[in-house]
mmCIF file of C-alpha atoms and ligand atoms in Angstrom:
data_model
loop_
_atom_site.group_PDB
_atom_site.id
_atom_site.type_symbol
_atom_site.label_atom_id
_atom_site.label_comp_id
_atom_site.label_asym_id
_atom_site.label_seq_id
_atom_site.Cartn_x
_atom_site.Cartn_y
_atom_site.Cartn_z
ATOM 1 C CA MET A 944 89.099 81.789 97.991
ATOM 2 C CA ILE A 945 87.903 78.367 99.114
ATOM 3 C CA VAL A 946 91.186 76.719 100.463
ATOM 4 C CA LYS A 947 90.731 72.787 100.879
ATOM 5 C CA THR A 948 94.881 72.372 100.713
ATOM 6 C CA ALA A 949 97.394 73.843 101.931
ATOM 7 C CA GLU A 950 100.455 72.515 102.318
ATOM 8 C CA PHE A 951 104.667 73.242 102.978
ATOM 9 C CA VAL A 952 106.794 72.345 99.337
ATOM 10 C CA THR A 953 110.155 73.225 100.304
ATOM 11 C CA SER A 954 112.592 75.800 101.418
ATOM 12 C CA ALA A 955 114.904 77.968 99.347
ATOM 13 C CA VAL A 956 117.908 79.855 99.179
ATOM 14 C CA LYS A 957 118.990 79.554 95.701
ATOM 15 C CA PRO A 958 117.215 79.487 92.549
ATOM 16 C CA SER A 959 118.072 75.396 92.198
ATOM 17 C CA GLN A 960 115.972 74.664 95.168
ATOM 18 C CA TYR A 961 112.865 76.202 93.867
ATOM 19 C CA PRO A 962 110.013 74.308 93.114
ATOM 20 C CA ARG A 963 110.357 72.789 89.158
ATOM 21 C CA THR A 964 106.590 72.882 89.596
ATOM 22 C CA LEU A 965 105.169 76.357 88.068
ATOM 23 C CA TYR A 966 101.784 77.339 89.375
ATOM 24 C CA PRO A 967 100.783 81.095 89.646
ATOM 25 C CA GLU A 968 102.979 82.573 92.172
ATOM 26 C CA VAL A 969 102.423 85.212 94.656
ATOM 27 C CA ALA A 970 104.946 86.242 97.387
ATOM 28 C CA PHE A 971 104.183 87.863 100.667
ATOM 29 C CA ALA A 972 107.127 90.727 101.489
ATOM 30 C CA GLY A 973 107.407 93.146 103.934
ATOM 31 C CA ARG A 974 109.931 94.236 107.156
ATOM 32 C CA SER A 975 110.794 91.841 109.276
ATOM 33 C CA ASN A 976 108.232 91.086 112.372
ATOM 34 C CA VAL A 977 105.264 92.995 110.273
ATOM 35 C CA GLY A 978 103.643 89.693 109.903
ATOM 36 C CA LYS A 979 104.059 88.246 106.312
ATOM 37 C CA SER A 980 103.906 84.578 108.016
ATOM 38 C CA SER A 981 100.762 85.533 110.095
ATOM 39 C CA LEU A 982 99.249 86.893 106.678
ATOM 40 C CA ILE A 983 99.477 83.777 105.010
ATOM 41 C CA ASN A 984 98.400 81.595 108.009
ATOM 42 C CA THR A 985 95.328 83.805 107.890
ATOM 43 C CA LEU A 986 94.876 83.553 104.071
ATOM 44 C CA VAL A 987 94.638 79.702 104.492
ATOM 45 C CA ASN A 988 92.705 78.999 107.498
ATOM 46 C CA ARG A 989 95.588 77.756 109.279
ATOM 47 C CA LYS A 990 97.438 78.562 112.756
ATOM 48 C CA ARG A 991 100.709 77.322 112.169
ATOM 49 C CA LEU A 992 101.479 76.469 108.716
ATOM 50 C CA VAL A 993 103.967 78.918 108.427
ATOM 51 C CA LYS A 994 105.851 79.464 111.736
ATOM 52 C CA THR A 995 105.672 83.171 113.002
ATOM 53 C CA SER A 996 107.499 84.623 116.083
ATOM 54 C CA SER A 997 107.691 87.957 118.347
ATOM 55 C CA THR A 998 111.363 87.490 117.750
ATOM 56 C CA PRO A 999 111.880 89.702 114.739
ATOM 57 C CA GLY A 1000 113.807 87.878 111.607
ATOM 58 C CA ARG A 1001 112.168 84.359 112.239
ATOM 59 C CA THR A 1002 112.042 83.936 108.399
ATOM 60 C CA GLN A 1003 115.598 82.794 106.917
ATOM 61 C CA LEU A 1004 114.421 81.004 103.930
ATOM 62 C CA ILE A 1005 112.471 81.361 101.051
ATOM 63 C CA ASN A 1006 109.358 79.017 101.803
ATOM 64 C CA PHE A 1007 106.969 77.690 99.215
ATOM 65 C CA PHE A 1008 103.708 76.826 100.413
ATOM 66 C CA LEU A 1009 101.112 75.259 97.746
ATOM 67 C CA VAL A 1010 96.998 75.658 97.871
ATOM 68 C CA ASN A 1011 94.543 73.155 96.537
ATOM 69 C CA ASN A 1012 97.200 71.810 94.168
ATOM 70 C CA SER A 1013 97.125 74.943 91.872
ATOM 71 C CA LEU A 1014 98.542 78.146 93.651
ATOM 72 C CA SER A 1015 102.036 78.379 94.914
ATOM 73 C CA LEU A 1016 102.399 81.105 98.482
ATOM 74 C CA VAL A 1017 105.742 82.221 99.108
ATOM 75 C CA ASP A 1018 106.718 83.443 102.407
ATOM 76 C CA LEU A 1019 110.024 85.802 101.793
ATOM 77 C CA PRO A 1020 112.364 86.938 105.063
ATOM 78 C CA GLY A 1021 111.542 90.370 106.422
ATOM 79 C CA TYR A 1022 113.657 93.270 105.188
ATOM 80 C CA GLY A 1023 115.099 95.835 107.280
ATOM 81 C CA TYR A 1024 115.460 94.433 110.477
ATOM 82 C CA ALA A 1025 118.598 96.101 112.089
ATOM 83 C CA LYS A 1026 119.997 93.315 114.841
ATOM 84 C CA VAL A 1027 120.164 91.088 112.234
ATOM 85 C CA PRO A 1028 124.203 90.176 111.791
ATOM 86 C CA GLU A 1029 125.954 92.275 108.550
ATOM 87 C CA SER A 1030 126.999 88.645 107.525
ATOM 88 C CA VAL A 1031 123.310 87.473 107.114
ATOM 89 C CA LYS A 1032 122.228 90.763 105.798
ATOM 90 C CA ARG A 1033 124.456 90.490 102.760
ATOM 91 C CA THR A 1034 123.164 87.055 101.575
ATOM 92 C CA TRP A 1035 119.320 87.878 101.985
ATOM 93 C CA GLY A 1036 119.063 91.109 99.742
ATOM 94 C CA PRO A 1037 120.602 89.283 96.689
ATOM 95 C CA MET A 1038 118.737 86.317 97.711
ATOM 96 C CA ILE A 1039 115.258 87.898 97.610
ATOM 97 C CA GLU A 1040 116.161 90.135 94.885
ATOM 98 C CA MET A 1041 117.214 87.416 92.483
ATOM 99 C CA PHE A 1042 114.123 85.354 93.431
ATOM 100 C CA LEU A 1043 111.863 88.452 92.787
ATOM 101 C CA LYS A 1044 113.619 89.187 89.408
ATOM 102 C CA GLY A 1045 114.301 85.515 88.218
ATOM 103 C CA ARG A 1046 111.022 83.639 89.303
ATOM 104 C CA GLU A 1047 109.334 83.415 85.956
ATOM 105 C CA ASN A 1048 105.615 81.973 87.145
ATOM 106 C CA LEU A 1049 105.519 84.855 90.079
ATOM 107 C CA LYS A 1050 102.644 87.187 89.337
ATOM 108 C CA ALA A 1051 102.137 89.249 92.270
ATOM 109 C CA VAL A 1052 103.716 90.608 95.461
ATOM 110 C CA VAL A 1053 101.760 91.449 98.100
ATOM 111 C CA LEU A 1054 103.640 94.318 100.141
ATOM 112 C CA ILE A 1055 102.547 93.831 103.420
ATOM 113 C CA LEU A 1056 103.137 97.448 105.702
ATOM 114 C CA ASP A 1057 102.340 98.041 109.499
ATOM 115 C CA VAL A 1058 99.096 100.289 109.419
ATOM 116 C CA ARG A 1059 100.533 102.341 112.347
ATOM 117 C CA ARG A 1060 104.003 103.523 110.626
ATOM 118 C CA ILE A 1061 104.469 106.092 107.164
ATOM 119 C CA PRO A 1062 106.352 103.996 104.784
ATOM 120 C CA GLY A 1063 109.596 105.331 103.257
ATOM 121 C CA MET A 1064 111.642 105.334 100.274
ATOM 122 C CA GLU A 1065 112.299 101.575 100.984
ATOM 123 C CA GLU A 1066 108.743 101.085 100.317
ATOM 124 C CA GLN A 1067 108.638 103.204 97.722
ATOM 125 C CA ASN A 1068 111.400 101.805 96.127
ATOM 126 C CA CYS A 1069 110.119 98.064 96.245
ATOM 127 C CA ILE A 1070 106.644 98.947 95.085
ATOM 128 C CA ASP A 1071 108.598 101.044 91.705
ATOM 129 C CA TRP A 1072 110.757 98.075 91.543
ATOM 130 C CA LEU A 1073 108.000 94.917 91.311
ATOM 131 C CA THR A 1074 106.087 97.764 88.853
ATOM 132 C CA ARG A 1075 109.114 97.652 86.494
ATOM 133 C CA TYR A 1076 110.057 93.704 86.320
ATOM 134 C CA ARG A 1077 105.703 93.515 86.256
ATOM 135 C CA ARG A 1078 105.047 91.844 89.405
ATOM 136 C CA THR A 1079 101.677 93.298 90.875
ATOM 137 C CA PRO A 1080 102.371 94.990 93.974
ATOM 138 C CA ILE A 1081 99.227 94.346 96.292
ATOM 139 C CA LEU A 1082 99.591 96.318 99.234
ATOM 140 C CA VAL A 1083 97.991 95.365 102.485
ATOM 141 C CA LEU A 1084 98.105 97.624 105.713
ATOM 142 C CA THR A 1085 98.326 94.624 108.796
ATOM 143 C CA LYS A 1086 97.637 94.464 111.987
ATOM 144 C CA ALA A 1087 94.677 96.584 112.475
ATOM 145 C CA ASP A 1088 93.300 95.295 114.916
ATOM 146 C CA LYS A 1089 96.323 97.692 117.161
ATOM 147 C CA LEU A 1090 94.061 100.921 116.255
ATOM 148 C CA SER A 1091 90.349 102.088 116.405
ATOM 149 C CA LYS A 1092 88.373 101.762 113.069
ATOM 150 C CA SER A 1093 88.698 105.952 112.731
ATOM 151 C CA GLU A 1094 92.642 105.861 112.961
ATOM 152 C CA GLN A 1095 92.290 102.865 110.714
ATOM 153 C CA LYS A 1096 91.029 104.888 107.893
ATOM 154 C CA LYS A 1097 93.145 108.005 108.712
ATOM 155 C CA GLN A 1098 96.359 106.128 108.604
ATOM 156 C CA ARG A 1099 95.342 104.500 105.633
ATOM 157 C CA ARG A 1100 94.557 107.373 103.654
ATOM 158 C CA ALA A 1101 97.972 108.924 104.881
ATOM 159 C CA ILE A 1102 99.773 105.757 103.622
ATOM 160 C CA GLY A 1103 98.358 106.322 100.902
ATOM 161 C CA SER A 1104 99.543 109.804 99.942
ATOM 162 C CA ALA A 1105 102.919 108.819 101.081
ATOM 163 C CA LEU A 1106 102.875 106.384 98.743
ATOM 164 C CA GLY A 1107 100.537 108.115 96.131
ATOM 165 C CA GLN A 1108 98.621 105.598 95.658
ATOM 166 C CA ASP A 1109 94.336 105.669 95.688
ATOM 167 C CA GLU A 1110 93.896 104.627 99.441
ATOM 168 C CA SER A 1111 90.901 102.450 97.631
ATOM 169 C CA ALA A 1112 94.342 100.257 96.589
ATOM 170 C CA LEU A 1113 95.451 99.933 100.261
ATOM 171 C CA VAL A 1114 93.302 96.574 102.196
ATOM 172 C CA LEU A 1115 92.964 96.989 105.753
ATOM 173 C CA PHE A 1116 93.877 93.821 107.327
ATOM 174 C CA SER A 1117 94.402 92.240 110.699
ATOM 175 C CA ALA A 1118 95.479 88.017 111.586
ATOM 176 C CA LYS A 1119 93.896 88.501 114.839
ATOM 177 C CA SER A 1120 90.605 89.508 113.218
ATOM 178 C CA ARG A 1121 90.755 88.149 109.835
ATOM 179 C CA LEU A 1122 89.862 91.598 108.587
ATOM 180 C CA GLY A 1123 90.306 91.854 105.248
ATOM 181 C CA LYS A 1124 90.747 88.337 104.577
ATOM 182 C CA PRO A 1125 88.294 88.219 101.459
ATOM 183 C CA GLU A 1126 89.972 91.155 99.990
ATOM 184 C CA VAL A 1127 93.186 90.684 100.348
ATOM 185 C CA TRP A 1128 92.065 86.679 98.182
ATOM 186 C CA SER A 1129 90.329 88.814 95.786
ATOM 187 C CA ALA A 1130 93.304 91.081 94.740
ATOM 188 C CA ILE A 1131 95.388 88.057 94.756
ATOM 189 C CA GLU A 1132 92.560 86.253 92.388
ATOM 190 C CA LYS A 1133 91.773 88.803 90.167
ATOM 191 C CA VAL A 1134 96.011 88.871 89.068
ATOM 192 C CA VAL A 1135 96.313 85.804 88.839
ATOM 193 C CA ILE A 1136 93.146 84.769 86.808
ATOM 194 C CA ASP A 1137 93.530 87.822 84.788
ATOM 195 C CA GLU A 1138 96.949 86.542 83.979
ATOM 196 C CA HIS A 1139 95.196 83.087 81.993
ATOM 197 C CA ARG A 1140 92.957 85.106 80.172
HETATM 198 P P1 GTP B 313 109.785 87.761 110.211
HETATM 199 O O1 GTP B 313 109.567 86.587 109.611
HETATM 200 O O2 GTP B 313 110.696 87.594 110.945
HETATM 201 O O3 GTP B 313 110.306 88.369 109.364
HETATM 202 O O4 GTP B 313 108.302 88.335 110.569
HETATM 203 P P2 GTP B 313 106.622 88.288 110.042
HETATM 204 O O5 GTP B 313 106.773 89.346 108.948
HETATM 205 O O6 GTP B 313 106.724 86.652 109.024
HETATM 206 O O7 GTP B 313 106.223 88.232 111.226
HETATM 207 P P3 GTP B 313 105.007 87.562 111.666
HETATM 208 O O8 GTP B 313 103.675 86.853 110.969
HETATM 209 O O9 GTP B 313 106.289 86.335 112.363
HETATM 210 O O10 GTP B 313 104.785 88.053 112.981
HETATM 211 C C1 GTP B 313 105.715 88.953 113.863
HETATM 212 C C2 GTP B 313 104.679 89.648 115.047
HETATM 213 O O11 GTP B 313 103.598 89.914 115.054
HETATM 214 C C3 GTP B 313 104.061 88.132 116.153
HETATM 215 O O12 GTP B 313 104.204 88.305 116.943
HETATM 216 C C4 GTP B 313 102.309 87.936 115.651
HETATM 217 O O13 GTP B 313 101.629 87.352 116.490
HETATM 218 C C5 GTP B 313 102.234 89.711 115.273
HETATM 219 N N1 GTP B 313 101.336 89.779 114.461
HETATM 220 C C6 GTP B 313 101.404 89.689 113.156
HETATM 221 N N2 GTP B 313 99.798 89.894 112.537
HETATM 222 C C7 GTP B 313 98.760 90.603 113.753
HETATM 223 C C8 GTP B 313 98.246 91.245 113.211
HETATM 224 O O14 GTP B 313 97.227 91.578 112.291
HETATM 225 N N3 GTP B 313 97.815 92.182 114.900
HETATM 226 C C9 GTP B 313 98.431 91.584 115.876
HETATM 227 N N4 GTP B 313 97.735 92.372 116.874
HETATM 228 N N5 GTP B 313 99.564 90.658 115.598
HETATM 229 C C10 GTP B 313 100.341 91.018 114.697
HETATM 230 MG MG1 MG B 314 108.127 85.560 108.382
#
C-alpha cells in the first residue's frame, strides 16, 4: 500500500459519533501499551498522527483515521490494564464490544500481541469472538526488536501453538525497525480487496 494521505477523522465513544461515510474499515485491538497506536503510525509513515505513550491506557476513545480517502483505520483503547479506574473499565468494554459487533463496514481487526508474552484465554476468546462476527482477525506480534532473530522465531512458534494457529499466520512486527510493515499491509489489503470482489 502506498500511503499518500492519512488524516484524523474523529473520536467517538458511541455509535452516533462514528463517521457516517462507510469506507472499508480495519480496527486495531490489543492490551494496553502493547503498541497499537505506534503500529498505525508506522503503517501510515507518520511519527505522531496517532498519540502514543509509555503510560498504559493512553488511548481512551475510539479514534478514526482515513487513508488515501478510501480506507478507514480505527485505533481502539487497550484492554486489560489493571490501573485503569473501575468506572472507566465498565464503560470501555461495552464501548469496544458495541463497535466490533455493530459497525457494518468493519472488515478486519488487527489483534496486536506482545511477541514476548504467551497469550491466554483473553486473546483466544477475542479471536473466537471476531471470527463469529465475521471480522477477519489479523494477528501481529509486535516489539520484535526486543528479541533476537532466533528468539522471535521461537516465540512465534510458541504463540502459534498457544492459540492453535499456524505460525505462518503470525506477522512479526516492530514499530522501531519497521519489520513486518509490508506483511501487515498485505494482510489488510487482502481482506479489503477480497470483500470487494
Ligand atoms: P494504549 O493506547 O495505552 O492502549 O497503548 P498502545 O497499545 O496504543 O501503545 P503505544 O503505541 O502508545 O505504545 C506503548 C509504548 O510501547 C510506547 O512507549 C512505545 O514507544 C512502545 N512501543 C510501541 N511499539 C514498539 C515497538 O515495536 N518496539 C519497541 N521497542 N517499543 C514499542
Ligand atoms: Mg494507543
